[in-house]
Coordinates of N, CA and C in Angstrom, one line a residue:
Chain A
X1 N 4.5 50.0 13.4 CA 3.8 49.4 12.3 C 4.3 50.1 11.0
X2 N 4.5 49.2 10.0 CA 5.0 49.8 8.7 C 4.0 50.2 7.8
X3 N 4.3 51.2 7.0 CA 3.4 51.6 5.9 C 3.4 50.6 4.8
X4 N 2.3 50.3 4.2 CA 2.3 49.4 3.1 C 2.0 50.2 1.8
X5 N 2.6 49.9 0.7 CA 2.5 50.6 -0.5 C 2.7 49.7 -1.8
X6 N 1.8 49.8 -2.7 CA 1.9 49.2 -4.0 C 2.5 50.3 -4.9
X7 N 3.6 49.9 -5.7 CA 4.2 50.9 -6.5 C 4.2 50.3 -8.0
X8 N 3.5 50.9 -8.8 CA 3.4 50.5 -10.3 C 4.5 51.2 -11.0
X9 N 5.2 50.5 -11.8 CA 6.4 51.0 -12.5 C 6.6 50.5 -13.9
X10 N 7.1 51.4 -14.7 CA 7.7 51.0 -16.0 C 9.1 51.7 -16.0
X11 N 10.1 50.8 -16.2 CA 11.5 51.3 -16.1 C 11.9 52.4 -16.9
X12 N 11.1 52.6 -18.1 CA 11.5 53.6 -19.1 C 10.7 55.1 -18.7
X13 N 10.0 55.0 -17.7 CA 9.3 56.2 -17.4 C 10.1 57.0 -16.4
X14 N 10.6 58.2 -16.8 CA 11.3 59.1 -15.9 C 10.7 59.5 -14.6
X15 N 9.4 59.7 -14.7 CA 8.6 60.2 -13.6 C 8.4 59.2 -12.6
X16 N 8.2 57.9 -13.0 CA 8.2 56.6 -12.2 C 9.5 56.6 -11.4
X17 N 10.6 56.7 -12.2 CA 11.9 56.6 -11.7 C 12.3 57.5 -10.5
X18 N 12.0 58.8 -10.7 CA 12.3 59.7 -9.6 C 11.5 59.5 -8.4
X19 N 10.2 59.2 -8.7 CA 9.2 58.9 -7.6 C 9.6 57.6 -6.8
X20 N 10.1 56.6 -7.5 CA 10.5 55.4 -6.9 C 11.7 55.6 -6.0
X21 N 12.7 56.5 -6.5 CA 13.8 56.7 -5.7 C 13.5 57.5 -4.4
X22 N 12.4 58.2 -4.5 CA 11.9 58.9 -3.2 C 11.3 57.8 -2.3
X23 N 10.5 56.9 -2.9 CA 10.0 55.8 -2.0 C 11.1 54.9 -1.4
X24 N 12.2 54.7 -2.2 CA 13.3 53.9 -1.6 C 14.0 54.7 -0.5
X25 N 14.1 56.0 -0.7 CA 14.6 56.9 0.4 C 13.8 56.8 1.7
X26 N 12.5 56.8 1.5 CA 11.7 56.8 2.7 C 11.7 55.4 3.4
X27 N 11.8 54.3 2.5 CA 11.9 53.0 3.0 C 13.2 52.7 3.8
X28 N 14.2 53.5 3.4 CA 15.4 53.4 4.0 C 15.4 54.0 5.5
X29 N 14.5 54.8 5.7 CA 14.4 55.6 7.0 C 13.3 55.1 7.9
X30 N 12.3 54.5 7.2 CA 11.1 54.1 8.1 C 10.7 52.7 7.6
X31 N 10.1 51.9 8.5 CA 9.6 50.6 8.1 C 8.4 50.8 7.0
X32 N 8.8 50.3 5.8 CA 7.8 50.6 4.7 C 7.8 49.2 3.9
X33 N 6.6 48.7 3.7 CA 6.5 47.5 2.8 C 6.0 47.9 1.5
X34 N 6.9 47.7 0.6 CA 6.7 48.1 -0.8 C 6.5 46.8 -1.7
X35 N 5.3 46.8 -2.4 CA 5.1 45.8 -3.4 C 5.3 46.4 -4.7
X36 N 6.4 46.0 -5.4 CA 6.7 46.6 -6.8 C 5.9 45.9 -7.9
X37 N 5.1 46.7 -8.5 CA 4.2 46.0 -9.6 C 4.5 46.6 -10.9
X38 N 4.9 45.6 -11.9 CA 5.1 46.1 -13.3 C 3.9 46.6 -13.9
X39 N 4.0 47.7 -14.7 CA 2.9 48.3 -15.4 C 3.6 48.8 -16.7
X40 N 3.1 48.3 -17.9 CA 3.7 48.7 -19.1 C 3.0 49.9 -19.7
X41 N 3.8 50.9 -20.0 CA 3.1 52.1 -20.6 C 2.8 51.8 -22.1
X42 N 3.5 50.9 -22.7 CA 3.2 50.4 -24.0 C 1.8 49.9 -24.1
X43 N 1.5 49.0 -23.1 CA 0.2 48.2 -23.0 C -0.9 49.2 -22.6
X44 N -0.5 50.0 -21.5 CA -1.5 50.9 -20.9 C -1.9 51.9 -21.9
X45 N -1.1 52.4 -22.8 CA -1.5 53.4 -23.8 C -1.9 52.9 -25.1
X46 N -2.1 51.5 -25.1 CA -2.4 50.9 -26.4 C -3.6 51.5 -27.1
X47 N -4.5 51.8 -26.3 CA -5.8 52.4 -27.0 C -5.7 53.9 -27.3
X48 N -4.6 54.5 -26.9 CA -4.4 55.9 -27.2 C -3.4 56.0 -28.4
X49 N -3.7 56.9 -29.2 CA -2.9 57.0 -30.4 C -1.5 57.5 -30.1
X50 N -0.5 57.1 -30.7 CA 0.8 57.6 -30.5 C 1.1 58.8 -31.4
X51 N 0.1 59.2 -32.2 CA 0.4 60.2 -33.3 C 0.8 61.5 -32.7
X52 N 0.1 62.0 -31.6 CA 0.6 63.3 -30.9 C 2.0 63.1 -30.3
X53 N 2.2 62.0 -29.7 CA 3.5 61.8 -29.0 C 4.6 61.8 -30.0
X54 N 4.3 61.2 -31.2 CA 5.4 61.1 -32.2 C 5.8 62.5 -32.7
X55 N 4.8 63.5 -32.6 CA 5.1 64.8 -32.9 C 6.2 65.4 -32.0
X56 N 6.1 65.1 -30.7 CA 7.1 65.5 -29.8 C 8.4 64.8 -30.0
X57 N 8.3 63.6 -30.4 CA 9.5 62.8 -30.7 C 9.1 61.5 -31.4
X58 N 9.7 61.3 -32.6 CA 9.3 60.1 -33.4 C 9.6 58.8 -32.6
X59 N 10.5 58.9 -31.7 CA 11.0 57.7 -31.0 C 10.2 57.4 -29.7
X60 N 9.2 58.2 -29.4 CA 8.3 58.0 -28.3 C 7.8 56.5 -28.2
X61 N 7.2 56.0 -29.3 CA 6.7 54.6 -29.2 C 7.8 53.5 -28.8
X62 N 9.0 53.8 -29.5 CA 10.1 52.9 -29.3 C 10.5 52.8 -27.9
X63 N 10.5 54.0 -27.3 CA 10.9 54.1 -25.8 C 10.0 53.2 -25.0
X64 N 8.7 53.2 -25.3 CA 7.7 52.5 -24.5 C 8.1 50.9 -24.7
X65 N 8.4 50.6 -25.9 CA 8.8 49.2 -26.2 C 10.0 48.8 -25.3
X66 N 11.0 49.7 -25.2 CA 12.1 49.4 -24.4 C 11.6 49.1 -22.9
X67 N 10.8 49.9 -22.5 CA 10.1 49.6 -21.2 C 9.4 48.3 -21.1
X68 N 8.7 47.9 -22.1 CA 8.0 46.5 -22.1 C 9.0 45.5 -22.1
X69 N 10.1 45.6 -22.9 CA 11.1 44.6 -22.9 C 11.8 44.4 -21.5
X70 N 12.0 45.5 -20.9 CA 12.6 45.4 -19.5 C 11.6 44.7 -18.5
X71 N 10.3 45.0 -18.7 CA 9.3 44.4 -17.9 C 9.1 42.9 -18.1
X72 N 9.4 42.6 -19.3 CA 9.3 41.1 -19.6 C 10.4 40.4 -18.8
X73 N 11.6 41.0 -18.8 CA 12.7 40.4 -17.9 C 12.3 40.4 -16.4
X74 N 11.6 41.5 -16.1 CA 11.2 41.6 -14.6 C 10.1 40.5 -14.3
X75 N 9.2 40.3 -15.3 CA 8.2 39.2 -15.1 C 8.9 37.9 -15.0
X76 N 9.8 37.6 -15.9 CA 10.5 36.3 -15.9 C 11.2 36.1 -14.6
X77 N 11.8 37.2 -14.1 CA 12.6 37.1 -12.9 C 11.6 36.8 -11.7
X78 N 10.5 37.4 -11.7 CA 9.6 37.2 -10.6 C 9.0 35.8 -10.7
X79 N 8.7 35.4 -11.9 CA 8.3 33.9 -12.0 C 9.2 33.0 -11.5
X80 N 10.6 33.2 -11.8 CA 11.6 32.2 -11.4 C 12.1 32.4 -10.0
X81 N 12.1 33.6 -9.5 CA 12.8 33.9 -8.2 C 11.9 34.5 -7.2
X82 N 10.7 34.8 -7.5 CA 9.8 35.4 -6.5 C 9.7 36.9 -6.6
X83 N 8.7 37.5 -6.0 CA 8.3 38.9 -6.0 C 9.4 39.7 -5.3
X84 N 10.2 39.0 -4.4 CA 11.1 39.8 -3.6 C 12.3 40.4 -4.5
X85 N 12.5 39.8 -5.7 CA 13.6 40.2 -6.5 C 13.3 41.5 -7.3
X86 N 11.9 41.8 -7.4 CA 11.4 42.8 -8.4 C 11.9 44.2 -8.0
X87 N 11.9 44.7 -6.8 CA 12.4 46.0 -6.4 C 13.8 46.2 -6.7
X88 N 14.6 45.3 -6.4 CA 16.1 45.5 -6.7 C 16.4 45.4 -8.1
X89 N 15.6 44.5 -8.9 CA 15.9 44.4 -10.3 C 15.4 45.8 -11.0
X90 N 14.3 46.4 -10.5 CA 13.9 47.6 -11.0 C 15.0 48.7 -10.8
X91 N 15.5 48.7 -9.5 CA 16.6 49.7 -9.4 C 17.7 49.4 -10.3
X92 N 18.1 48.1 -10.6 CA 19.3 48.0 -11.5 C 18.9 48.3 -12.9
X93 N 17.7 48.0 -13.3 CA 17.3 48.4 -14.7 C 17.2 50.0 -14.9
X94 N 16.6 50.5 -13.9 CA 16.5 52.0 -13.9 C 17.8 52.7 -13.9
X95 N 18.7 52.2 -13.1 CA 20.1 52.9 -13.1 C 20.8 52.6 -14.4
X96 N 20.5 51.6 -15.2 CA 21.1 51.4 -16.5 C 20.7 52.6 -17.4
X97 N 19.5 53.1 -17.3 CA 19.0 54.0 -18.1 C 19.2 55.5 -17.6
X98 N 18.8 55.7 -16.3 CA 18.8 57.0 -15.8 C 20.0 57.5 -15.1
X99 N 20.9 56.5 -14.7 CA 22.2 57.0 -14.2 C 23.3 57.0 -15.2
X100 N 23.0 56.7 -16.5 CA 23.9 56.8 -17.5 C 24.3 58.2 -17.8
X101 N 25.4 58.4 -18.5 CA 25.8 59.8 -18.9 C 24.8 60.4 -19.8
X102 N 24.6 61.6 -19.7 CA 23.7 62.3 -20.6 C 24.1 62.2 -22.1
X103 N 23.1 62.2 -23.0 CA 23.5 62.1 -24.4 C 24.1 63.4 -24.9
X104 N 24.5 63.4 -26.2 CA 25.3 64.5 -26.8 C 24.4 65.8 -26.7
X105 N 23.2 65.7 -27.2 CA 22.3 66.8 -27.3 C 21.7 67.2 -26.0
X106 N 21.0 68.4 -25.8 CA 20.5 68.8 -24.6 C 19.0 69.0 -24.7
X107 N 18.4 68.4 -25.8 CA 16.9 68.6 -25.9 C 16.1 67.3 -25.7
X108 N 14.8 67.5 -25.7 CA 13.9 66.4 -25.5 C 14.2 65.2 -26.5
X109 N 14.5 65.6 -27.7 CA 14.7 64.5 -28.8 C 16.0 63.7 -28.4
X110 N 17.0 64.3 -27.9 CA 18.2 63.6 -27.5 C 18.0 62.6 -26.3
X111 N 17.3 63.1 -25.4 CA 16.9 62.2 -24.2 C 15.9 61.1 -24.7
X112 N 15.0 61.4 -25.5 CA 14.1 60.4 -26.0 C 14.9 59.3 -26.9
X113 N 15.8 59.7 -27.6 CA 16.6 58.8 -28.4 C 17.4 57.8 -27.4
X114 N 17.9 58.4 -26.4 CA 18.5 57.6 -25.4 C 17.6 56.6 -24.8
X115 N 16.4 57.0 -24.5 CA 15.4 56.1 -23.8 C 15.0 55.1 -24.8
X116 N 14.9 55.4 -26.1 CA 14.5 54.3 -27.1 C 15.6 53.4 -27.5
X117 N 16.8 53.7 -27.1 CA 18.0 52.9 -27.5 C 17.9 51.6 -26.8
X118 N 18.2 50.5 -27.6 CA 18.3 49.1 -27.0 C 19.6 49.0 -26.3
X119 N 19.5 48.4 -25.1 CA 20.7 48.2 -24.3 C 20.8 46.8 -23.8
X120 N 22.0 46.4 -23.5 CA 22.3 45.1 -22.9 C 21.7 45.2 -21.5
X121 N 20.8 44.3 -21.1 CA 20.1 44.3 -19.8 C 20.9 43.4 -18.8
X122 N 21.9 42.6 -19.4 CA 22.6 41.6 -18.5 C 23.2 42.3 -17.3
X123 N 23.8 43.4 -17.4 CA 24.5 44.0 -16.2 C 23.5 44.2 -15.1
X124 N 22.2 44.5 -15.3 CA 21.2 44.7 -14.4 C 21.0 43.3 -13.6
X125 N 20.8 42.3 -14.4 CA 20.6 41.0 -13.8 C 21.8 40.5 -13.0
X126 N 23.0 40.8 -13.5 CA 24.2 40.4 -12.7 C 24.3 41.2 -11.5
X127 N 23.9 42.4 -11.5 CA 23.9 43.3 -10.3 C 23.1 42.8 -9.2
X128 N 21.9 42.1 -9.5 CA 21.2 41.6 -8.4 C 21.2 40.1 -8.2
X129 N 22.3 39.5 -8.9 CA 22.7 38.1 -8.7 C 21.7 37.2 -9.3
X130 N 21.2 37.5 -10.4 CA 20.3 36.6 -11.2 C 20.9 36.1 -12.4
X131 N 20.6 35.0 -12.9 CA 21.3 34.4 -14.1 C 20.9 35.3 -15.4
X132 N 21.9 35.3 -16.3 CA 21.8 36.1 -17.4 C 21.5 35.2 -18.7
X133 N 21.3 34.0 -18.5 CA 21.1 33.2 -19.7 C 19.6 33.0 -20.2
X134 N 18.8 33.8 -19.6 CA 17.4 33.8 -20.1 C 17.3 34.5 -21.4
X135 N 16.2 34.4 -22.1 CA 16.0 35.1 -23.3 C 15.8 36.6 -22.9
X136 N 16.7 37.5 -23.5 CA 16.6 38.9 -23.2 C 16.0 39.6 -24.5
X137 N 15.6 40.8 -24.4 CA 15.0 41.4 -25.6 C 15.9 41.2 -26.8
X138 N 17.2 41.2 -26.7 CA 18.1 41.0 -27.8 C 18.0 39.6 -28.4
X139 N 17.7 38.6 -27.6 CA 17.9 37.3 -28.1 C 16.6 36.5 -28.0
X140 N 15.5 37.1 -27.5 CA 14.3 36.4 -27.3 C 13.7 35.8 -28.6
X141 N 13.5 34.4 -28.6 CA 12.9 33.8 -29.8 C 11.5 34.2 -30.0
X142 N 11.0 34.0 -31.2 CA 9.6 34.5 -31.5 C 8.6 33.7 -30.7
X143 N 8.8 32.5 -30.2 CA 7.8 31.7 -29.5 C 7.4 32.4 -28.2
X144 N 8.2 33.2 -27.6 CA 7.9 33.8 -26.3 C 7.6 35.3 -26.4
X145 N 7.4 35.8 -27.6 CA 7.2 37.2 -27.9 C 5.8 37.4 -28.4
X146 N 4.8 37.0 -27.7 CA 3.4 37.3 -28.1 C 3.2 38.8 -28.4
X147 N 3.8 39.7 -27.6 CA 3.7 41.2 -27.7 C 5.0 41.8 -28.1
X148 N 5.7 41.2 -29.0 CA 7.0 41.6 -29.4 C 6.9 43.0 -30.1
X149 N 8.1 43.7 -30.0 CA 8.2 45.0 -30.6 C 7.8 45.1 -32.0
X150 N 8.2 44.2 -32.9 CA 7.9 44.2 -34.2 C 6.4 44.3 -34.5
X151 N 5.6 43.3 -34.0 CA 4.1 43.4 -34.3 C 3.5 44.7 -33.8
X152 N 4.0 45.1 -32.7 CA 3.5 46.4 -32.1 C 3.8 47.6 -33.1
X153 N 4.9 47.6 -33.6 CA 5.3 48.7 -34.5 C 4.5 48.6 -35.8
X154 N 4.3 47.4 -36.2 CA 3.4 47.2 -37.4 C 2.0 47.8 -37.1
X155 N 1.4 47.4 -35.9 CA 0.0 47.7 -35.6 C -0.1 49.3 -35.4
X156 N 1.0 49.8 -34.9 CA 1.0 51.3 -34.6 C 0.9 52.1 -35.9
X157 N 1.6 51.5 -37.0 CA 1.7 52.1 -38.3 C 0.4 51.9 -39.0
X158 N -0.2 50.7 -38.8 CA -1.4 50.4 -39.6 C -2.8 50.6 -38.8
X159 N -2.7 51.1 -37.6 CA -3.8 51.2 -36.8 C -4.2 49.9 -36.2
X160 N -5.4 49.8 -35.5 CA -5.7 48.6 -34.7 C -5.8 47.5 -35.6
X161 N -5.2 46.3 -35.2 CA -5.3 45.2 -36.1 C -5.5 43.9 -35.1
X162 N -5.8 42.9 -35.7 CA -6.1 41.6 -34.9 C -4.8 41.2 -34.1
X163 N -3.6 41.5 -34.7 CA -2.5 41.2 -34.0 C -2.3 41.9 -32.6
X164 N -2.8 43.2 -32.6 CA -2.7 44.0 -31.4 C -3.7 43.5 -30.4
X165 N -4.8 43.1 -30.9 CA -5.9 42.6 -30.0 C -5.4 41.3 -29.2
X166 N -4.8 40.4 -29.9 CA -4.3 39.2 -29.3 C -3.1 39.5 -28.4
X167 N -2.4 40.4 -28.8 CA -1.2 40.8 -27.9 C -1.7 41.4 -26.6
X168 N -2.8 42.2 -26.6 CA -3.3 42.9 -25.5 C -3.9 41.8 -24.6
X169 N -4.6 40.8 -25.1 CA -5.4 39.9 -24.3 C -4.3 39.1 -23.6
X170 N -3.3 38.7 -24.3 CA -2.3 37.8 -23.8 C -1.6 38.5 -22.6
X171 N -1.4 39.7 -22.7 CA -0.7 40.5 -21.6 C -1.6 40.7 -20.4
X172 N -2.9 41.1 -20.8 CA -3.8 41.5 -19.7 C -4.3 40.3 -18.9
X173 N -4.2 39.2 -19.5 CA -4.7 38.0 -18.7 C -3.6 37.3 -17.9
X174 N -2.3 37.5 -18.4 CA -1.3 36.8 -17.8 C -0.9 37.4 -16.4
X175 N -0.6 38.6 -16.3 CA 0.1 39.1 -15.0 C -0.7 39.0 -13.8
X176 N -2.1 39.1 -13.8 CA -2.7 38.9 -12.5 C -2.6 37.5 -11.8
X177 N -2.6 36.5 -12.7 CA -2.5 35.2 -12.2 C -1.1 34.9 -11.4
X178 N -0.2 35.8 -11.8 CA 1.2 35.5 -11.2 C 1.5 36.6 -10.2
X179 N 0.6 37.5 -10.0 CA 0.8 38.7 -9.2 C 0.9 38.1 -7.7
X180 N 1.7 38.9 -6.9 CA 2.0 38.4 -5.5 C 0.8 38.6 -4.7
Chain B
X1 N 3.5 63.6 -9.5 CA 4.7 63.7 -10.1 C 5.7 64.6 -9.4
X2 N 7.0 64.2 -9.4 CA 7.9 65.0 -8.8 C 9.1 65.0 -9.8
X3 N 10.0 66.0 -9.8 CA 10.9 66.2 -10.7 C 12.4 65.6 -10.3
X4 N 12.4 65.4 -9.0 CA 13.7 64.8 -8.4 C 13.3 64.1 -7.1
X5 N 14.0 63.1 -6.8 CA 13.7 62.4 -5.5 C 14.3 63.2 -4.3
X6 N 13.4 63.6 -3.4 CA 13.9 64.3 -2.2 C 14.7 63.3 -1.3
X7 N 15.6 63.9 -0.5 CA 16.5 63.0 0.2 C 16.3 63.3 1.7
X8 N 16.6 62.4 2.5 CA 16.8 62.6 4.0 C 15.4 63.1 4.6
X9 N 15.5 64.1 5.4 CA 14.2 64.6 6.1 C 13.2 65.1 5.1
X10 N 13.6 65.7 4.0 CA 12.7 66.1 2.9 C 11.8 65.0 2.3
X11 N 12.5 63.8 2.3 CA 11.7 62.6 1.8 C 10.6 62.2 2.7
X12 N 10.9 62.3 4.0 CA 9.8 62.1 5.0 C 8.7 63.1 4.9
X13 N 9.2 64.3 4.9 CA 8.2 65.5 4.9 C 7.2 65.3 3.7
X14 N 7.7 65.1 2.6 CA 6.8 64.8 1.4 C 5.9 63.6 1.6
X15 N 6.5 62.5 2.1 CA 5.8 61.3 2.4 C 4.6 61.6 3.3
X16 N 4.9 62.3 4.4 CA 3.8 62.6 5.3 C 2.7 63.4 4.8
X17 N 3.2 64.3 4.0 CA 2.2 65.2 3.2 C 1.3 64.4 2.4
X18 N 1.9 63.5 1.6 CA 1.0 62.8 0.6 C 0.2 61.8 1.4
X19 N 0.8 61.2 2.4 CA -0.1 60.3 3.3 C -1.3 61.0 3.9
X20 N -0.9 62.2 4.3 CA -2.1 62.9 5.0 C -3.2 63.2 4.0
X21 N -2.9 63.6 2.8 CA -3.9 63.9 1.8 C -4.6 62.5 1.3
X22 N -3.8 61.5 1.3 CA -4.4 60.2 0.8 C -5.4 59.6 1.8
X23 N -5.1 59.9 3.1 CA -6.0 59.4 4.1 C -7.0 60.3 4.5
X24 N -7.0 61.5 3.9 CA -8.0 62.5 4.3 C -9.3 62.2 3.6
X25 N -10.3 61.9 4.3 CA -11.7 61.3 3.8 C -12.2 62.2 2.7
X26 N -12.3 63.4 2.8 CA -12.9 64.2 1.9 C -12.1 64.8 0.6
X27 N -10.7 64.5 0.8 CA -9.8 65.0 -0.2 C -10.0 64.2 -1.5
X28 N -10.1 65.0 -2.6 CA -10.3 64.3 -3.9 C -9.1 64.5 -4.9
X29 N -8.8 65.7 -5.3 CA -7.8 65.9 -6.4 C -7.0 67.2 -6.2
X30 N -5.9 67.1 -6.8 CA -5.0 68.3 -6.9 C -4.2 68.3 -8.1
X31 N -4.1 69.4 -8.8 CA -3.4 69.3 -10.1 C -2.6 70.6 -10.3
X32 N -1.3 70.4 -10.7 CA -0.4 71.4 -11.1 C 0.3 71.0 -12.3
X33 N 0.6 71.9 -13.2 CA 1.3 71.6 -14.4 C 2.7 71.1 -14.1
X34 N 3.2 70.1 -14.8 CA 4.6 69.5 -14.5 C 5.5 70.7 -14.4
X35 N 6.5 70.4 -13.4 CA 7.5 71.5 -13.1 C 8.6 71.4 -14.1
X36 N 9.1 70.2 -14.3 CA 10.3 70.0 -15.1 C 10.4 68.6 -15.6
X37 N 11.1 68.3 -16.6 CA 11.4 66.9 -17.1 C 12.1 66.4 -15.9
X38 N 11.9 65.1 -15.5 CA 12.6 64.6 -14.3 C 14.2 64.8 -14.4
X39 N 14.7 65.1 -13.2 CA 16.2 65.3 -13.2 C 16.9 64.1 -12.8
X40 N 17.6 63.5 -13.9 CA 18.4 62.3 -13.5 C 19.7 62.6 -14.2
X41 N 20.7 61.8 -13.9 CA 22.1 62.0 -14.6 C 21.9 62.1 -16.1
X42 N 21.1 60.9 -16.7 CA 21.0 60.9 -18.1 C 20.2 62.1 -18.7
X43 N 19.3 62.7 -17.9 CA 18.4 63.7 -18.4 C 18.9 65.2 -17.9
X44 N 20.1 65.2 -17.3 CA 20.5 66.4 -16.6 C 20.6 67.6 -17.5
X45 N 20.9 67.4 -18.8 CA 21.0 68.6 -19.7 C 19.6 69.2 -20.0
X46 N 18.5 68.3 -19.9 CA 17.3 68.7 -20.4 C 16.4 69.2 -19.2
X47 N 16.7 68.6 -18.0 CA 15.8 69.0 -16.8 C 16.1 70.4 -16.4
X48 N 15.0 71.0 -16.0 CA 15.1 72.4 -15.5 C 15.7 73.4 -16.6
X49 N 15.5 73.2 -17.7 CA 15.9 74.1 -18.9 C 14.6 74.8 -19.3
X50 N 14.3 74.6 -20.6 CA 13.1 75.2 -21.1 C 11.8 74.5 -20.7
X51 N 12.1 73.3 -20.0 CA 10.9 72.5 -19.5 C 10.5 73.0 -18.2
X52 N 11.2 73.9 -17.6 CA 10.8 74.4 -16.3 C 9.7 75.4 -16.3
X53 N 8.7 75.2 -15.4 CA 7.7 76.1 -15.4 C 7.5 76.8 -14.0
X54 N 8.3 76.4 -13.1 CA 8.2 77.0 -11.8 C 9.0 78.2 -11.6

């Protein structure tokens, strides 16, 4: 009998990443049925002020937006190709971030800067055999970006606004209907 | 939270421990301060430096 597990992940979270590699290592050795579930830190933390985090690093909020962008790609892949592609795509996206060479500096700021950096996600899609001609965070047209980075940054700077509210409801109502 | 993925037999040991706690009817919570920033190739210069508390 295999163990069943739901694993909620945001590709930009380093704790998620190392924990997920443990789960993959267990699944390699034992029958384990993992359901990989996207969970955006940017949306999860929406009600929590980023002010304290910004003291640790001003790029903290941007790093979470990078995670959200990657999860939008994950969501699109799941919609188009089914839930079975999610685990491998998470691996490929996570490796883009976490298996990269370390940045110049050796402090939290340097790592956060690397986490917040925009990167080409197409190599991850190619790695798992998915098409790369979808809208990616670099090229996504406004029509598909209800919760795009720019409105979020505006709302973070200005406090809660109506834009943020509609963004949240759009995201919180959409995923469950498409969940496996 | 863990700071690095355990491999091989260690991965299974930790799995069994977590599963035991998770399935233990009366078990509620356990908390310990983070040990280190997660140790990955990208974060290798930061992990287990001043962030280490163990």
